[in-house]
């Protein structure tokens, strides 16, 4: 079965950096669009970043553009989220998501499009 396992979360001071990883198994990784979402307490789960399966195009939420970088290594079945210049408002549980052949720009940002999810990793940014 498909498994997505996130790692790399933790506590960091504002202005610091973290790198999240999501290791995927049980799927043909190169045919899946991979994404990161996050959910803060009392808030809806929101889109952070995605990398498309077909050409590794990347998409970002406006709130993280210029600070976060998503990348994928198809040989390692892993997607990464490099987070720099972290702010307290970045505090959330970060989830990895995957969907087969998901392609359109509008679709990759919608959480309902993704079939598979990881268990999440906590990121806490202190001020």
PDB file of C-alpha atoms in Angstrom:
ATOM      1  CA  UNK A   1       0.000   0.000   0.000  1.00  0.00           C
ATOM      2  CA  UNK A   2       0.989   3.607  -0.454  1.00  0.00           C
ATOM      3  CA  UNK A   3       2.868   5.168   2.449  1.00  0.00           C
ATOM      4  CA  UNK A   4       4.087   8.721   2.844  1.00  0.00           C
ATOM      5  CA  UNK A   5       6.367   9.378   5.810  1.00  0.00           C
ATOM      6  CA  UNK A   6       7.346  12.932   6.700  1.00  0.00           C
ATOM      7  CA  UNK A   7      10.361  13.892   8.771  1.00  0.00           C
ATOM      8  CA  UNK A   8      12.440  16.943   9.615  1.00  0.00           C
ATOM      9  CA  UNK A   9      10.018  19.002  11.667  1.00  0.00           C
ATOM     10  CA  UNK A  10      10.950  20.623  14.926  1.00  0.00           C
ATOM     11  CA  UNK A  11      11.299  23.828  16.915  1.00  0.00           C
ATOM     12  CA  UNK A  12      13.196  26.723  15.364  1.00  0.00           C
ATOM     13  CA  UNK A  13      13.568  30.425  16.062  1.00  0.00           C
ATOM     14  CA  UNK A  14      12.117  33.015  13.735  1.00  0.00           C
ATOM     15  CA  UNK A  15      14.471  33.585  10.811  1.00  0.00           C
ATOM     16  CA  UNK A  16      15.778  30.043  10.966  1.00  0.00           C
ATOM     17  CA  UNK A  17      15.529  27.172   8.504  1.00  0.00           C
ATOM     18  CA  UNK A  18      14.228  23.630   8.387  1.00  0.00           C
ATOM     19  CA  UNK A  19      14.188  20.965   5.691  1.00  0.00           C
ATOM     20  CA  UNK A  20      11.261  18.578   5.570  1.00  0.00           C
ATOM     21  CA  UNK A  21      11.431  15.249   3.789  1.00  0.00           C
ATOM     22  CA  UNK A  22       8.668  12.919   2.638  1.00  0.00           C
ATOM     23  CA  UNK A  23       9.635   9.372   1.740  1.00  0.00           C
ATOM     24  CA  UNK A  24       7.103   7.586  -0.457  1.00  0.00           C
ATOM     25  CA  UNK A  25       6.636   3.858  -0.954  1.00  0.00           C
ATOM     26  CA  UNK A  26       4.130   1.618  -2.705  1.00  0.00           C
ATOM     27  CA  UNK A  27       3.694   3.874  -5.715  1.00  0.00           C
ATOM     28  CA  UNK A  28       5.349   4.766  -9.018  1.00  0.00           C
ATOM     29  CA  UNK A  29       6.740   7.986  -7.607  1.00  0.00           C
ATOM     30  CA  UNK A  30       7.626   9.665 -10.889  1.00  0.00           C
ATOM     31  CA  UNK A  31       3.969   9.573 -12.009  1.00  0.00           C
ATOM     32  CA  UNK A  32       2.688  11.369  -8.890  1.00  0.00           C
ATOM     33  CA  UNK A  33       2.362  15.050  -8.303  1.00  0.00           C
ATOM     34  CA  UNK A  34       3.664  15.694  -4.794  1.00  0.00           C
ATOM     35  CA  UNK A  35       2.650  18.516  -2.514  1.00  0.00           C
ATOM     36  CA  UNK A  36       2.997  19.981   0.938  1.00  0.00           C
ATOM     37  CA  UNK A  37       0.058  21.307   2.909  1.00  0.00           C
ATOM     38  CA  UNK A  38      -0.078  22.646   6.442  1.00  0.00           C
ATOM     39  CA  UNK A  39      -2.640  23.002   9.166  1.00  0.00           C
ATOM     40  CA  UNK A  40      -2.415  25.346  12.122  1.00  0.00           C
ATOM     41  CA  UNK A  41      -4.604  24.846  15.220  1.00  0.00           C
ATOM     42  CA  UNK A  42      -8.180  25.902  14.543  1.00  0.00           C
ATOM     43  CA  UNK A  43      -7.534  26.512  10.855  1.00  0.00           C
ATOM     44  CA  UNK A  44      -8.225  24.720   7.602  1.00  0.00           C
ATOM     45  CA  UNK A  45      -5.512  22.699   5.948  1.00  0.00           C
ATOM     46  CA  UNK A  46      -3.886  24.950   3.355  1.00  0.00           C
ATOM     47  CA  UNK A  47      -1.712  24.510   0.305  1.00  0.00           C
ATOM     48  CA  UNK A  48       1.987  25.290   0.663  1.00  0.00           C
ATOM     49  CA  UNK A  49       3.827  23.962  -2.404  1.00  0.00           C
ATOM     50  CA  UNK A  50       3.638  21.317  -5.127  1.00  0.00           C
ATOM     51  CA  UNK A  51       5.824  19.738  -7.769  1.00  0.00           C
ATOM     52  CA  UNK A  52       4.150  18.310 -10.846  1.00  0.00           C
ATOM     53  CA  UNK A  53       4.868  14.766 -11.957  1.00  0.00           C
ATOM     54  CA  UNK A  54       5.280  15.469 -15.680  1.00  0.00           C
ATOM     55  CA  UNK A  55       7.921  18.192 -15.684  1.00  0.00           C
ATOM     56  CA  UNK A  56       8.689  18.927 -12.012  1.00  0.00           C
ATOM     57  CA  UNK A  57       7.107  22.372 -12.340  1.00  0.00           C
ATOM     58  CA  UNK A  58       6.717  23.973  -8.945  1.00  0.00           C
ATOM     59  CA  UNK A  59       3.869  25.953  -7.407  1.00  0.00           C
ATOM     60  CA  UNK A  60       3.789  27.951  -4.177  1.00  0.00           C
ATOM     61  CA  UNK A  61       1.323  29.683  -1.938  1.00  0.00           C
ATOM     62  CA  UNK A  62       1.869  33.431  -1.930  1.00  0.00           C
ATOM     63  CA  UNK A  63       2.632  33.310   1.793  1.00  0.00           C
ATOM     64  CA  UNK A  64       5.741  31.164   1.281  1.00  0.00           C
ATOM     65  CA  UNK A  65       6.947  32.275  -2.150  1.00  0.00           C
ATOM     66  CA  UNK A  66      10.594  33.279  -2.058  1.00  0.00           C
ATOM     67  CA  UNK A  67      11.177  31.555   1.301  1.00  0.00           C
ATOM     68  CA  UNK A  68      10.259  27.907   0.683  1.00  0.00           C
ATOM     69  CA  UNK A  69      11.536  25.586  -2.036  1.00  0.00           C
ATOM     70  CA  UNK A  70       9.985  22.259  -2.995  1.00  0.00           C
ATOM     71  CA  UNK A  71      12.053  19.659  -4.809  1.00  0.00           C
ATOM     72  CA  UNK A  72      11.838  15.988  -5.642  1.00  0.00           C
ATOM     73  CA  UNK A  73      14.283  13.148  -6.153  1.00  0.00           C
ATOM     74  CA  UNK A  74      12.596  10.482  -8.247  1.00  0.00           C
ATOM     75  CA  UNK A  75      15.488   8.093  -7.725  1.00  0.00           C
ATOM     76  CA  UNK A  76      14.955   8.232  -3.947  1.00  0.00           C
ATOM     77  CA  UNK A  77      11.140   8.472  -4.027  1.00  0.00           C
ATOM     78  CA  UNK A  78      11.417  11.542  -1.854  1.00  0.00           C
ATOM     79  CA  UNK A  79      10.073  15.088  -1.920  1.00  0.00           C
ATOM     80  CA  UNK A  80      11.621  17.889   0.099  1.00  0.00           C
ATOM     81  CA  UNK A  81      10.537  21.260   1.433  1.00  0.00           C
ATOM     82  CA  UNK A  82      13.353  23.654   2.247  1.00  0.00           C
ATOM     83  CA  UNK A  83      11.985  26.357   4.524  1.00  0.00           C
ATOM     84  CA  UNK A  84      14.039  29.501   5.072  1.00  0.00           C
ATOM     85  CA  UNK A  85      13.324  32.776   6.870  1.00  0.00           C
ATOM     86  CA  UNK A  86      10.720  31.050   8.979  1.00  0.00           C
ATOM     87  CA  UNK A  87       8.072  33.126  10.721  1.00  0.00           C
ATOM     88  CA  UNK A  88       5.886  32.330  13.733  1.00  0.00           C
ATOM     89  CA  UNK A  89       2.895  32.192  11.376  1.00  0.00           C
ATOM     90  CA  UNK A  90       4.533  29.203   9.648  1.00  0.00           C
ATOM     91  CA  UNK A  91       3.845  27.154  12.781  1.00  0.00           C
ATOM     92  CA  UNK A  92       1.668  24.194  11.785  1.00  0.00           C
ATOM     93  CA  UNK A  93       1.573  20.490  11.155  1.00  0.00           C
ATOM     94  CA  UNK A  94       3.001  19.937   7.679  1.00  0.00           C
ATOM     95  CA  UNK A  95       1.568  17.148   5.543  1.00  0.00           C
ATOM     96  CA  UNK A  96       2.914  15.487   2.430  1.00  0.00           C
ATOM     97  CA  UNK A  97       0.361  14.542  -0.249  1.00  0.00           C
ATOM     98  CA  UNK A  98       0.429  12.609  -3.492  1.00  0.00           C
ATOM     99  CA  UNK A  99      -1.851  12.192  -6.480  1.00  0.00           C
ATOM    100  CA  UNK A 100      -1.447  10.221  -9.685  1.00  0.00           C
ATOM    101  CA  UNK A 101      -1.012  12.293 -12.848  1.00  0.00           C
ATOM    102  CA  UNK A 102      -2.384  15.459 -11.257  1.00  0.00           C
ATOM    103  CA  UNK A 103      -1.486  18.190 -13.712  1.00  0.00           C
ATOM    104  CA  UNK A 104      -3.446  21.410 -13.910  1.00  0.00           C
ATOM    105  CA  UNK A 105      -2.215  24.479 -12.094  1.00  0.00           C
ATOM    106  CA  UNK A 106      -5.546  24.929 -10.337  1.00  0.00           C
ATOM    107  CA  UNK A 107      -5.804  21.287  -9.319  1.00  0.00           C
ATOM    108  CA  UNK A 108      -2.411  20.975  -7.670  1.00  0.00           C
ATOM    109  CA  UNK A 109      -3.367  23.542  -5.019  1.00  0.00           C
ATOM    110  CA  UNK A 110      -6.605  21.849  -3.957  1.00  0.00           C
ATOM    111  CA  UNK A 111      -6.355  19.420  -1.045  1.00  0.00           C
ATOM    112  CA  UNK A 112      -9.395  17.437  -2.237  1.00  0.00           C
ATOM    113  CA  UNK A 113      -7.506  16.385  -5.355  1.00  0.00           C
ATOM    114  CA  UNK A 114      -4.958  14.335  -3.408  1.00  0.00           C
ATOM    115  CA  UNK A 115      -5.581  10.679  -2.685  1.00  0.00           C
ATOM    116  CA  UNK A 116      -2.678   9.941  -0.354  1.00  0.00           C
ATOM    117  CA  UNK A 117      -1.473  11.732   2.749  1.00  0.00           C
ATOM    118  CA  UNK A 118       1.267  11.358   5.303  1.00  0.00           C
ATOM    119  CA  UNK A 119       0.783  11.537   9.054  1.00  0.00           C
ATOM    120  CA  UNK A 120       2.264  15.019   9.342  1.00  0.00           C
ATOM    121  CA  UNK A 121       5.257  16.582  11.068  1.00  0.00           C
ATOM    122  CA  UNK A 122       5.087  19.480  13.524  1.00  0.00           C
ATOM    123  CA  UNK A 123       6.904  22.708  12.738  1.00  0.00           C
ATOM    124  CA  UNK A 124       7.021  25.307  15.500  1.00  0.00           C
ATOM    125  CA  UNK A 125       8.590  28.720  14.970  1.00  0.00           C
ATOM    126  CA  UNK A 126       9.245  30.769  18.076  1.00  0.00           C
ATOM    127  CA  UNK A 127       9.397  34.562  18.038  1.00  0.00           C
TER     128      UNK A 127
END
